[in-house]
Coordinates of C-alpha atoms in Angstrom, one line a residue:
X197 CA 8.1 33.3 17.3
X198 CA 7.5 31.4 20.5
X199 CA 4.6 32.5 22.9
X200 CA 5.9 30.5 25.8
X201 CA 7.4 32.6 28.5
X202 CA 11.1 33.1 28.8
X203 CA 12.6 31.2 31.7
X204 CA 15.9 32.0 33.5
X205 CA 17.6 29.2 35.5
X206 CA 20.2 30.2 38.0
X207 CA 22.5 27.3 39.1
X208 CA 23.4 24.5 36.9
X209 CA 24.1 21.6 39.2
X210 CA 22.5 18.4 38.4
X211 CA 19.0 19.6 39.4
X212 CA 19.2 23.0 37.7
X213 CA 20.7 21.6 34.4
X214 CA 17.9 19.1 34.1
X215 CA 15.3 21.8 34.8
X216 CA 16.8 23.9 32.0
X217 CA 16.7 20.9 29.7
X218 CA 13.2 20.4 30.5
X219 CA 12.1 24.1 29.9
X220 CA 14.1 24.0 26.5
X221 CA 12.4 20.7 25.4
X222 CA 9.0 22.3 26.2
X223 CA 9.8 25.1 23.9
X224 CA 10.6 27.8 26.5
X225 CA 13.3 30.3 25.6
X226 CA 15.7 29.7 28.3
X227 CA 18.5 31.8 29.8
X228 CA 21.0 30.3 32.2
X229 CA 23.7 31.4 34.6
X230 CA 26.2 29.5 36.7
X231 CA 29.2 30.6 38.6
X232 CA 31.3 27.9 36.6
X233 CA 30.4 28.9 33.0
X234 CA 31.5 25.6 31.4
X235 CA 28.5 23.8 33.0
X236 CA 26.3 25.8 30.6
X237 CA 27.9 24.5 27.6
X238 CA 25.7 21.5 27.0
X239 CA 22.7 23.7 27.4
X240 CA 23.8 26.4 25.1
X241 CA 24.4 23.6 22.5
X242 CA 20.7 22.8 23.0
X243 CA 19.6 26.4 22.5
X244 CA 19.9 28.0 25.9
X245 CA 21.5 31.5 26.2
X246 CA 24.3 32.0 28.6
X247 CA 24.0 35.3 30.6
X248 CA 27.1 37.2 31.4
X249 CA 26.0 37.9 35.0
X250 CA 23.2 37.2 37.4
X251 CA 21.8 40.5 36.7
X252 CA 21.6 39.9 33.0
X253 CA 20.0 36.6 33.7
X254 CA 17.3 38.0 35.9
X255 CA 16.6 40.7 33.3
X256 CA 16.2 38.2 30.6
X257 CA 13.5 36.0 32.1
X258 CA 9.8 36.4 32.7
X259 CA 10.2 33.8 35.3
X260 CA 13.5 33.4 37.4
X261 CA 13.9 29.6 38.5
X262 CA 16.7 29.2 41.2
X263 CA 18.4 25.8 42.1
X264 CA 21.3 26.3 44.3
X265 CA 22.9 24.5 47.3
X266 CA 21.0 26.8 49.7
X267 CA 19.5 30.2 50.2
X268 CA 22.7 31.8 51.1
X269 CA 24.0 31.0 47.7
X270 CA 20.9 32.9 46.3
X271 CA 21.7 36.0 48.4
X272 CA 25.4 35.7 47.1
X273 CA 24.4 35.3 43.5
X274 CA 21.7 38.0 43.3
X275 CA 23.2 40.3 45.7
X276 CA 24.5 42.6 42.8
X277 CA 21.4 42.2 40.9
X278 CA 19.1 44.5 43.2
X279 CA 18.2 46.8 40.4
X280 CA 16.9 44.1 38.1
X281 CA 14.9 42.2 40.8
X282 CA 12.0 44.7 40.9
X283 CA 8.8 43.3 39.7
X284 CA 10.4 39.7 39.1
X285 CA 9.0 36.5 40.3
X286 CA 11.7 34.2 41.8
X287 CA 10.9 30.5 42.3
X288 CA 13.6 29.0 44.5
X289 CA 13.7 25.2 44.5
X290 CA 16.9 25.2 46.7
X291 CA 17.0 23.5 50.1
X292 CA 17.1 25.2 53.4
X293 CA 15.2 25.5 56.7
X294 CA 11.5 26.8 56.8
X295 CA 12.5 29.9 58.7
X296 CA 15.2 30.7 56.2
X297 CA 12.6 30.6 53.4
X298 CA 10.6 33.1 55.4
X299 CA 13.5 35.3 55.8
X300 CA 14.1 35.1 52.1
X301 CA 10.6 36.1 51.2
X302 CA 11.1 39.2 53.2
X303 CA 14.5 39.7 51.4
X304 CA 12.8 39.6 48.1
X305 CA 10.1 41.9 49.2
X306 CA 12.5 44.5 50.2
X307 CA 13.8 44.4 46.6
X308 CA 10.3 44.8 45.2
X309 CA 10.3 41.0 44.0
X310 CA 8.1 38.1 44.8
X311 CA 9.5 34.8 46.1
X312 CA 7.8 31.5 45.5
X313 CA 9.5 28.8 47.7
X314 CA 9.6 25.2 46.5
X315 CA 10.8 21.7 47.2
X316 CA 11.1 19.3 44.3
X317 CA 10.3 15.7 45.3
X318 CA 12.2 13.8 42.7
X319 CA 15.9 13.3 41.8
X320 CA 17.1 14.9 38.7
X321 CA 16.3 12.0 36.3
X322 CA 12.7 12.3 37.4
X323 CA 12.1 15.9 36.5
X324 CA 9.4 16.2 34.1
X325 CA 8.6 12.6 34.2
X326 CA 5.3 10.9 35.4
X327 CA 5.1 11.1 39.1
X328 CA 7.2 14.2 39.4
X329 CA 5.9 16.9 41.8
X330 CA 7.0 19.8 43.9
X331 CA 5.7 21.6 47.0
X332 CA 5.2 25.4 46.5
X333 CA 4.3 28.1 48.9
X334 CA 4.3 31.8 49.2
X335 CA 2.0 34.3 47.3
X336 CA -0.5 32.5 45.3
X337 CA -0.9 35.5 43.0
X338 CA 2.9 35.2 42.1
X339 CA 2.6 31.4 41.4
X340 CA -0.5 31.1 39.4
X341 CA 0.5 33.0 36.2
X342 CA 3.5 30.7 35.9
X343 CA 1.8 27.4 36.9
X344 CA 1.7 26.0 33.3
X345 CA 5.4 26.8 33.0
X346 CA 6.3 25.0 36.2
X347 CA 4.3 22.1 35.4
X348 CA 7.0 21.3 32.8
X349 CA 9.0 20.2 35.8
X350 CA 6.1 18.1 37.4
X351 CA 3.0 18.5 39.1
X352 CA 2.5 21.9 41.1
X353 CA 1.3 21.3 44.6
X354 CA 0.5 24.6 46.3
X355 CA 0.6 24.4 50.1
X356 CA -0.3 27.9 51.1
X357 CA 0.8 31.4 51.7
X358 CA 3.3 30.8 54.4
X359 CA 6.8 30.8 52.5
X360 CA 8.1 28.2 54.9
X361 CA 5.4 25.6 54.2
X362 CA 7.0 24.2 51.0
X363 CA 10.1 23.4 53.1
X364 CA 8.1 22.0 55.9
X365 CA 6.5 19.5 53.6
X366 CA 9.9 18.8 51.8
X367 CA 11.8 18.1 55.0
X368 CA 9.0 16.0 56.4
X369 CA 9.1 13.9 53.3
X370 CA 12.9 13.6 53.3
X371 CA 12.8 12.4 57.0
X372 CA 10.6 9.5 55.9
X373 CA 12.7 8.8 52.8
X374 CA 16.1 9.0 54.6
X375 CA 15.1 6.9 57.7
X376 CA 13.2 4.3 55.8
X377 CA 15.9 3.6 53.2
X378 CA 18.7 3.8 55.8
X379 CA 17.0 1.2 57.9
X380 CA 16.6 -0.9 54.8
X381 CA 20.4 -0.6 54.2
X382 CA 21.0 -1.7 57.8
X383 CA 18.8 -4.7 57.1
X384 CA 20.7 -5.7 54.0
X385 CA 23.9 -5.3 55.9
X386 CA 22.6 -7.6 58.5
X387 CA 21.5 -10.3 56.0
X388 CA 24.9 -10.1 54.2
X389 CA 26.7 -11.0 57.5
X390 CA 24.7 -14.4 57.3
X391 CA 25.7 -14.9 53.6
X392 CA 22.2 -13.7 52.3
X393 CA 22.0 -11.2 49.4
X394 CA 19.8 -8.2 49.7
X395 CA 17.6 -9.2 46.8
X396 CA 16.2 -12.0 49.0
X397 CA 14.8 -9.4 51.4
X398 CA 13.6 -6.8 48.8
X399 CA 10.3 -8.3 48.0
X400 CA 9.3 -8.6 51.6
X401 CA 10.1 -5.0 52.3
X402 CA 8.3 -3.8 49.2
X403 CA 5.3 -5.7 50.3
X404 CA 5.5 -4.3 53.8
X405 CA 5.7 -0.7 52.3
X406 CA 2.6 -1.4 50.3
X407 CA 0.8 -2.8 53.5
X408 CA 1.8 0.2 55.6
X409 CA -0.1 2.5 53.2
X410 CA -3.1 0.2 52.8
X411 CA -6.2 -0.2 55.2
X412 CA -5.5 -3.7 56.5
X413 CA -4.2 -4.8 59.8
X414 CA -0.7 -3.6 58.7
X415 CA -2.0 -0.2 57.7
X416 CA 0.1 1.7 60.1
X417 CA 0.4 4.9 58.1
X418 CA -3.4 5.6 58.8
X419 CA -3.2 4.1 62.3
X420 CA -0.3 6.2 63.3
X421 CA -1.8 9.3 61.7
X422 CA -5.1 8.9 63.4
X423 CA -3.6 8.1 67.0
X424 CA -1.0 10.9 66.8
X425 CA -3.7 13.4 65.7
X426 CA -5.9 12.4 68.5
X427 CA -3.3 12.1 71.2
X428 CA -4.6 8.7 72.0
X429 CA -2.2 5.6 72.1
X430 CA -4.0 2.4 72.8
X431 CA -1.5 -0.3 73.8
X432 CA -3.5 -3.4 74.4
X433 CA -1.9 -5.3 71.5
X434 CA 1.1 -3.3 70.7
X435 CA 2.5 -1.6 73.9
X436 CA 5.7 0.5 73.9
X437 CA 7.5 -1.8 76.4
X438 CA 7.4 -4.6 73.8
X439 CA 9.0 -2.2 71.4
X440 CA 11.7 -1.3 73.9
X441 CA 12.6 -5.0 74.4
X442 CA 12.6 -5.7 70.6
X443 CA 14.7 -2.7 69.7
X444 CA 17.3 -3.8 72.2
X445 CA 17.3 -7.2 70.5
X446 CA 17.7 -5.6 67.1
X447 CA 20.5 -3.4 68.2
X448 CA 22.3 -6.3 69.8
X449 CA 22.0 -8.4 66.7
X450 CA 23.5 -5.7 64.6
X451 CA 26.4 -5.3 67.2
X452 CA 27.1 -9.0 67.3
X453 CA 27.1 -9.1 63.5
X454 CA 29.6 -6.1 63.3
X455 CA 27.2 -3.7 61.7
X456 CA 26.9 -0.1 62.8
X457 CA 24.3 0.7 65.4
X458 CA 24.2 4.3 65.5
X459 CA 20.7 4.9 64.1
X460 CA 19.1 1.9 65.6
X461 CA 20.5 2.8 69.0
X462 CA 19.1 6.3 68.6
X463 CA 15.6 4.7 68.0
X464 CA 16.0 2.3 70.9
X465 CA 16.8 5.3 73.1
X466 CA 13.7 7.1 71.8
X467 CA 11.6 4.3 72.9
X468 CA 13.3 4.1 76.3
X469 CA 12.7 7.7 77.0
X470 CA 9.1 7.4 76.1
X471 CA 8.8 4.5 78.5
X472 CA 10.5 6.3 81.2
X473 CA 8.1 9.2 80.6
X474 CA 5.2 6.7 81.6
X475 CA 4.1 5.4 78.3
X476 CA 5.4 1.7 78.6
X477 CA 1.8 0.5 78.6
X478 CA 0.7 2.7 75.8
X479 CA 1.0 2.0 72.1
X480 CA 4.1 2.4 70.1
X481 CA 2.7 5.8 68.7
X482 CA 3.1 7.2 72.2
X483 CA 6.8 8.1 71.2
X484 CA 5.0 11.1 69.6
X485 CA 5.0 12.7 73.2
X486 CA 8.7 12.8 73.4
X487 CA 9.2 13.8 69.9
X488 CA 7.1 16.8 70.2
X489 CA 8.3 17.6 73.7
X490 CA 12.0 16.8 73.8
X491 CA 14.2 16.9 76.9
X492 CA 15.5 20.4 77.6

């Protein structure tokens, strides 16, 4: 008989299904539930048990892992399962806002359950693979007994007791991910208008990403962090006015090439606002002042 704890997975989209597969592969008895029951068929074929209802699913597991589109979907799915929630640890890896996660923690406590919030930082094919990790927050005492089980999905990074912290980190990372790669897509589109394939640009961008994270003269990840934390933005060699001019050139180049300029224009306007606020002679990082103090 298996000594591994029984896991329930609620929500069998691409992420939830892959999580359930990982638990099964690691030898955990696994119960699953999904509103569309046919999504459970491949998992049942691999040994999972399909619960007839969310309440049955919750009752079956020592640990309840939730992967739904948002937290409203959790309330909807578990609303009729109040009686079975008492004493359960719920680990929700769904996306939402930090404040919603805090409300959800109170919702769980009202039902005598403990909620651990989480944000997993890899796409479904990366779950359980080297480099996979997730941010977790909420009651440490609820997380620790299940750490080994959750490590099946990837590294467990506990960020603190505030239930919203997992999503603060998650959203912060997504902002970097989305904007960096969308900018790269703009760049590839611009090259293509000149008859150049994106593959010609990729190694240069890859090198730049490496350099940004290093400690050399291009190590702007460290430079930005240091300057923003200190609230000091030296502009002797890299003032904001230069960026305003350069951003205007980039937007015009995209416009001339027939490429969408929505996001680059928004970036240029952010620079313009910072310069108008008196930071033209300061460094590029002075945009932090208008980011943290937006116009009313």
